[in-house]
CSV table of C-alpha atoms in Angstrom, one decimal:
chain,number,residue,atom,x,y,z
A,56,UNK,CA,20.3,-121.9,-14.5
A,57,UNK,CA,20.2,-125.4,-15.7
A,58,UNK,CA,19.1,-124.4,-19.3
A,59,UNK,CA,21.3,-121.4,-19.4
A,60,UNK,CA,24.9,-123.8,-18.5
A,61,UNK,CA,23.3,-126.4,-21.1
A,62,UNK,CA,23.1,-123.4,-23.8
A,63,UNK,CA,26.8,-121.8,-22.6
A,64,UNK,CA,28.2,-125.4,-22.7
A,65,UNK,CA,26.5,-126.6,-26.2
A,66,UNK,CA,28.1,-123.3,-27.1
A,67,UNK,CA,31.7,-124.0,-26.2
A,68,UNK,CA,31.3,-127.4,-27.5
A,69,UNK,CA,30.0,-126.2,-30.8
A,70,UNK,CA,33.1,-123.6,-31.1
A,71,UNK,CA,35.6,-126.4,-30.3
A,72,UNK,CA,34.3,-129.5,-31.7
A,73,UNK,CA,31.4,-128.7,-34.5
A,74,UNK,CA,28.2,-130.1,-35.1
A,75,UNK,CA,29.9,-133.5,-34.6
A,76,UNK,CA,31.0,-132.3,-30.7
A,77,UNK,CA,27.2,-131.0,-30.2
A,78,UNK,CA,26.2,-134.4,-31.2
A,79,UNK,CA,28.8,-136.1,-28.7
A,80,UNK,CA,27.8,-133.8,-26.1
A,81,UNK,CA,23.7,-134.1,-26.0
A,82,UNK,CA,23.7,-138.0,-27.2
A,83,UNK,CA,26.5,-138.5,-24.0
A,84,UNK,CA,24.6,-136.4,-21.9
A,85,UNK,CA,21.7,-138.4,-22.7
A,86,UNK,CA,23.5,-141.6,-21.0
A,87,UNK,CA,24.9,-139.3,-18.1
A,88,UNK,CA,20.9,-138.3,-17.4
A,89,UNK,CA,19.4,-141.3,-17.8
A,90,UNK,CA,21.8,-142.7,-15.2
A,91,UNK,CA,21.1,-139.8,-12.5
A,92,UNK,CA,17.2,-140.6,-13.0
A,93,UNK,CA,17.5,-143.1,-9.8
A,94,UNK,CA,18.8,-139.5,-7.8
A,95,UNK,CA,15.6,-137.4,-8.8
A,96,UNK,CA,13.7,-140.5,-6.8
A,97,UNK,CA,15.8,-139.9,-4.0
A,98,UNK,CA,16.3,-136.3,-3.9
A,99,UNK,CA,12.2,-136.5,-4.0
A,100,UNK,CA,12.1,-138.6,-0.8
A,101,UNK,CA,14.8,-136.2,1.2
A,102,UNK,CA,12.9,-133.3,0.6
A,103,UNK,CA,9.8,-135.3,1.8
A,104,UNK,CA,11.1,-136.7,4.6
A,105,UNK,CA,13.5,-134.1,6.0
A,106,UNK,CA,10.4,-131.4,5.5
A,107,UNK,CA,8.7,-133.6,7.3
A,108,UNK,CA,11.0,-134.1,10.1
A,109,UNK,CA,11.7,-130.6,10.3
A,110,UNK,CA,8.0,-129.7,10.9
A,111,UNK,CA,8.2,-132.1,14.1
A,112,UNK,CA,11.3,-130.4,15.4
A,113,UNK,CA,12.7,-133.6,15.0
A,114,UNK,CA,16.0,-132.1,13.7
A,115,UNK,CA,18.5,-135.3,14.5
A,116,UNK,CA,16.1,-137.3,12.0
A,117,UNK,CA,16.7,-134.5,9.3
A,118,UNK,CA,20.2,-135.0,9.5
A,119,UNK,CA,20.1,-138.9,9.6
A,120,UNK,CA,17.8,-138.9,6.5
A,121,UNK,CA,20.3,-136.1,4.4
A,122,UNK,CA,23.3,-138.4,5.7
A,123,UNK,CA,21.8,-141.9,4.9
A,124,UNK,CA,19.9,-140.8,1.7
A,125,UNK,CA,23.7,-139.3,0.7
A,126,UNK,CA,25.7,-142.6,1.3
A,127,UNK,CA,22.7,-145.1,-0.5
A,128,UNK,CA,22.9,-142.0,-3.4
A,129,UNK,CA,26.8,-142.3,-3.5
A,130,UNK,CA,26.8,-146.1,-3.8
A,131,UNK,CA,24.0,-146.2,-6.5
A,132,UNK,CA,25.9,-143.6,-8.7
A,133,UNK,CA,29.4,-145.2,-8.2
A,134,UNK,CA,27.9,-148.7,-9.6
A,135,UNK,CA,25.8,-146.6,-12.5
A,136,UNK,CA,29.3,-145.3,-13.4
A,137,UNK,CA,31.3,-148.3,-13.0
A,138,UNK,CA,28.7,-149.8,-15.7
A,139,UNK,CA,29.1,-147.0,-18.1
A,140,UNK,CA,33.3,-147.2,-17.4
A,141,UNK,CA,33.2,-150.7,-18.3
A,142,UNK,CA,30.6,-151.2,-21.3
A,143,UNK,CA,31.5,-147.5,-23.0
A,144,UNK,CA,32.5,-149.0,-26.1
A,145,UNK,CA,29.0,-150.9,-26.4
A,146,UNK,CA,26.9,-148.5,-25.4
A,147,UNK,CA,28.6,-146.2,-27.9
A,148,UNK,CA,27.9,-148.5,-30.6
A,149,UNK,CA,24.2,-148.4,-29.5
A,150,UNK,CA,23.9,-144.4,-30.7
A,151,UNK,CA,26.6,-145.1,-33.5
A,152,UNK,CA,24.9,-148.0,-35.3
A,153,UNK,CA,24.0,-146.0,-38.7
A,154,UNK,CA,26.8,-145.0,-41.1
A,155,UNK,CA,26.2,-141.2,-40.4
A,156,UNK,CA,26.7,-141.0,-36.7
A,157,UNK,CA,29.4,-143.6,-37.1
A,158,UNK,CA,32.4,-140.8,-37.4
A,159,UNK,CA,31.6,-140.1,-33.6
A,160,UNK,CA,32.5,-143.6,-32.3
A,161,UNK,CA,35.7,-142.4,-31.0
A,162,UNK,CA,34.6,-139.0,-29.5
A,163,UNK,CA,31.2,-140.2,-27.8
A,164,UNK,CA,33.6,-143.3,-26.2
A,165,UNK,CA,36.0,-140.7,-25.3
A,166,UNK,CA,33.1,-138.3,-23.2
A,167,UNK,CA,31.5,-141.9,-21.7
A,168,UNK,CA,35.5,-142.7,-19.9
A,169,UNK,CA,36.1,-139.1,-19.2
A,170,UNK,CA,32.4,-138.1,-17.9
A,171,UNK,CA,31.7,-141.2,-15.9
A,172,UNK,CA,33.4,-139.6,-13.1
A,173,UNK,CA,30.6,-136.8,-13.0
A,174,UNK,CA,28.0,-139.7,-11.5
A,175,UNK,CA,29.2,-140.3,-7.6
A,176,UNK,CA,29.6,-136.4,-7.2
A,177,UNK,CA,25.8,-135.2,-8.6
A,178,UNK,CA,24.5,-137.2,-5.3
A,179,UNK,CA,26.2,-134.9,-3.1
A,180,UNK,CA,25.1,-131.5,-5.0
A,181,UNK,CA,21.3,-132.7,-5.8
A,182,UNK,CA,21.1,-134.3,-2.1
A,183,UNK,CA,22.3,-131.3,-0.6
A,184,UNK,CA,19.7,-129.3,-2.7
A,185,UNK,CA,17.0,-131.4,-1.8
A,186,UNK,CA,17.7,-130.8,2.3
A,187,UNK,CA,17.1,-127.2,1.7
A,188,UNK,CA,14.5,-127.1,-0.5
A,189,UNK,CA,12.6,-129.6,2.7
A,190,UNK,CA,13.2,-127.2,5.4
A,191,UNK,CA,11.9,-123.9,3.3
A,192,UNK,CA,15.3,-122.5,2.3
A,193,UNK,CA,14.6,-122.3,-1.5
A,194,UNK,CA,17.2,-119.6,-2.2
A,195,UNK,CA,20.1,-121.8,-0.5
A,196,UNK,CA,19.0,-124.4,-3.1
A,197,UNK,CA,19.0,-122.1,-5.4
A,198,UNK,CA,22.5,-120.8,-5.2
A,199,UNK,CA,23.8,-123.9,-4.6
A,200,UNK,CA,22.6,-124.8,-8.6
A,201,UNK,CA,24.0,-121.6,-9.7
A,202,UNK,CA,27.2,-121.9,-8.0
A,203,UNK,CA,27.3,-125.2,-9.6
A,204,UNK,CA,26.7,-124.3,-13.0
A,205,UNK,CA,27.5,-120.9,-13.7
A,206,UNK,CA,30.7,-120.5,-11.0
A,207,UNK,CA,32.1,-124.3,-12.0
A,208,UNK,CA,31.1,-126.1,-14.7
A,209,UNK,CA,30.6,-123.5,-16.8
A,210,UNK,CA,34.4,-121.5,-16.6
A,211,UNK,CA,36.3,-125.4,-15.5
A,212,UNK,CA,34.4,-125.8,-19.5
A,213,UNK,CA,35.8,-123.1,-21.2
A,214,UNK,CA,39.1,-122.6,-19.4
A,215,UNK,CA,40.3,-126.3,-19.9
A,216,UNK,CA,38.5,-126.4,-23.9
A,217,UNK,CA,38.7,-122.8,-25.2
A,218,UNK,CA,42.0,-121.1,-22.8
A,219,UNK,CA,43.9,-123.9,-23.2
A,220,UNK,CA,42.9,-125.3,-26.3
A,221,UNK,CA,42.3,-129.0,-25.2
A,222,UNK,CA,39.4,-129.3,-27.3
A,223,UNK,CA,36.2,-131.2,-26.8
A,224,UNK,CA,38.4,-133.6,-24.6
A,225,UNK,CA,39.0,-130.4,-22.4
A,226,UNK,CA,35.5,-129.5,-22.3
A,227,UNK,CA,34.8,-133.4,-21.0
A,228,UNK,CA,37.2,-132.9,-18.3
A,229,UNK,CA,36.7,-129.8,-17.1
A,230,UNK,CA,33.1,-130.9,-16.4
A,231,UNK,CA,34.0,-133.6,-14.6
A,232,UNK,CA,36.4,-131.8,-12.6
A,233,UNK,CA,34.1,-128.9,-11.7
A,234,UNK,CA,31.5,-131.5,-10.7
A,235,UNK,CA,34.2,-133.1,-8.2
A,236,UNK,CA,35.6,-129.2,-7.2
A,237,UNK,CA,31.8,-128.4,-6.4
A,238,UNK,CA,31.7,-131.7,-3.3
A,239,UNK,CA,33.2,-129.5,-0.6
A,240,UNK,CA,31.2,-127.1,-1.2
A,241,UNK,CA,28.0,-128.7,-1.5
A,242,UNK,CA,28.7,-131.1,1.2
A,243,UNK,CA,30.2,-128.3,3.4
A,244,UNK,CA,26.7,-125.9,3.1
A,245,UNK,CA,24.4,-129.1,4.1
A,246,UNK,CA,26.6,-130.0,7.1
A,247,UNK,CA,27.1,-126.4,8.5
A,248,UNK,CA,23.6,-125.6,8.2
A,249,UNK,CA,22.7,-129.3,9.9
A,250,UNK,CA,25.0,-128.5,12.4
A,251,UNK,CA,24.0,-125.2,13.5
A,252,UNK,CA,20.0,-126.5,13.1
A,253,UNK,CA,20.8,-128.8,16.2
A,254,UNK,CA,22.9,-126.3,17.9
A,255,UNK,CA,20.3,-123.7,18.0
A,256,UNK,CA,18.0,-126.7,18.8
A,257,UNK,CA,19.7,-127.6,22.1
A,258,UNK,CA,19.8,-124.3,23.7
A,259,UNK,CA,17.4,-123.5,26.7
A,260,UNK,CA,13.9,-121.8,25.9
């Protein structure tokens, strides 16, 4: 699902912006990834830990875990994003240096202040993932990436860049929107399924 939004979006991006809006997207997506490498470590450790937890029938702990590992996530990702926000311009020039890739100074600065935003909500989505994929519910994880890419990020893309004819700068921003649109949901699925895990655990027999 991952592959198939990157193909869609590279897509919309080519039909808006050109080669010069693929290069935007995949050398600013570069920066974006690189910066949610520190979630794949802790994404790693919830699906350790709450697996484990959930094999002792320790169920408060798997909650605890999902909640604490969500918070220390969110706090990373917001200073990872502050960092891009605030040095955009130089870490542009760092992918800009030749005279070739120069004419995309302006657009890959634009994608690094509009996508920033997209950091402090992946913690939320790959957290939530992470929970389900510990306690043996692979196909909640599962729909959980699909619903984020293909049901969000993917139409949020095109209806802000293509529809409406914002451009690449509508592509950037309906991105970033879907990824804050998809919180609720993500964070709503985890707790209700946390929730009713300790319900069902408190009841007699």
């Amino acid at each position: 699902s991952m592959s198939l939004m990157a193909f869609i979006l590279t897509t919309l991006v080519a039909s808006v912006g050109g080669p010069d809006g693929v290069a935007v997207y995949t050398t600013g997506w570069r920066v974006i990834a690189l910066a949610i490498l520190p979630m794949l470590g802790v994404a790693s450790a919830v699906t350790s830990v709450t697996g484990a937890a959930f094999g002792a029938h320790d169920y408060q702990k798997v909650k605890i875990s999902y909640l604490y590992a969500l918070k220390a996530g969110v706090l990373t990702e917001i200073v990872l994003a502050l960092i891009i926000l605030i040095f955009a311009q130089q870490i542009t020039w760092i992918f800009t240096w030749s005279k070739t890739s120069a004419r995309i100074v302006g657009d890959l600065s634009l994608f690094l202040r509009i996508c920033w935003l997209i950091l402090p909500t992946v913690a939320f989505g790959m957290l939530s993932s992470a929970l389900f994929q510990g306690v043996g519910r692979g196909f909640d994880a599962l729909g959980m990436t699909l619903i984020r890419t293909l049901v969000f990020t993917v139409p949020f893309a095109w209806f802000l860049g293509v529809y409406l004819g914002w451009g690449l700068r509508g592509v950037w921003i309906g991105m970033t929107a879907a990824s804050i649109a998809y919180i609720p949901v993500a964070f709503s699925w985890a707790i209700l399924y946390l929730k009713k895990l300790l319900t069902t655990s408190e009841k007699p027999g």
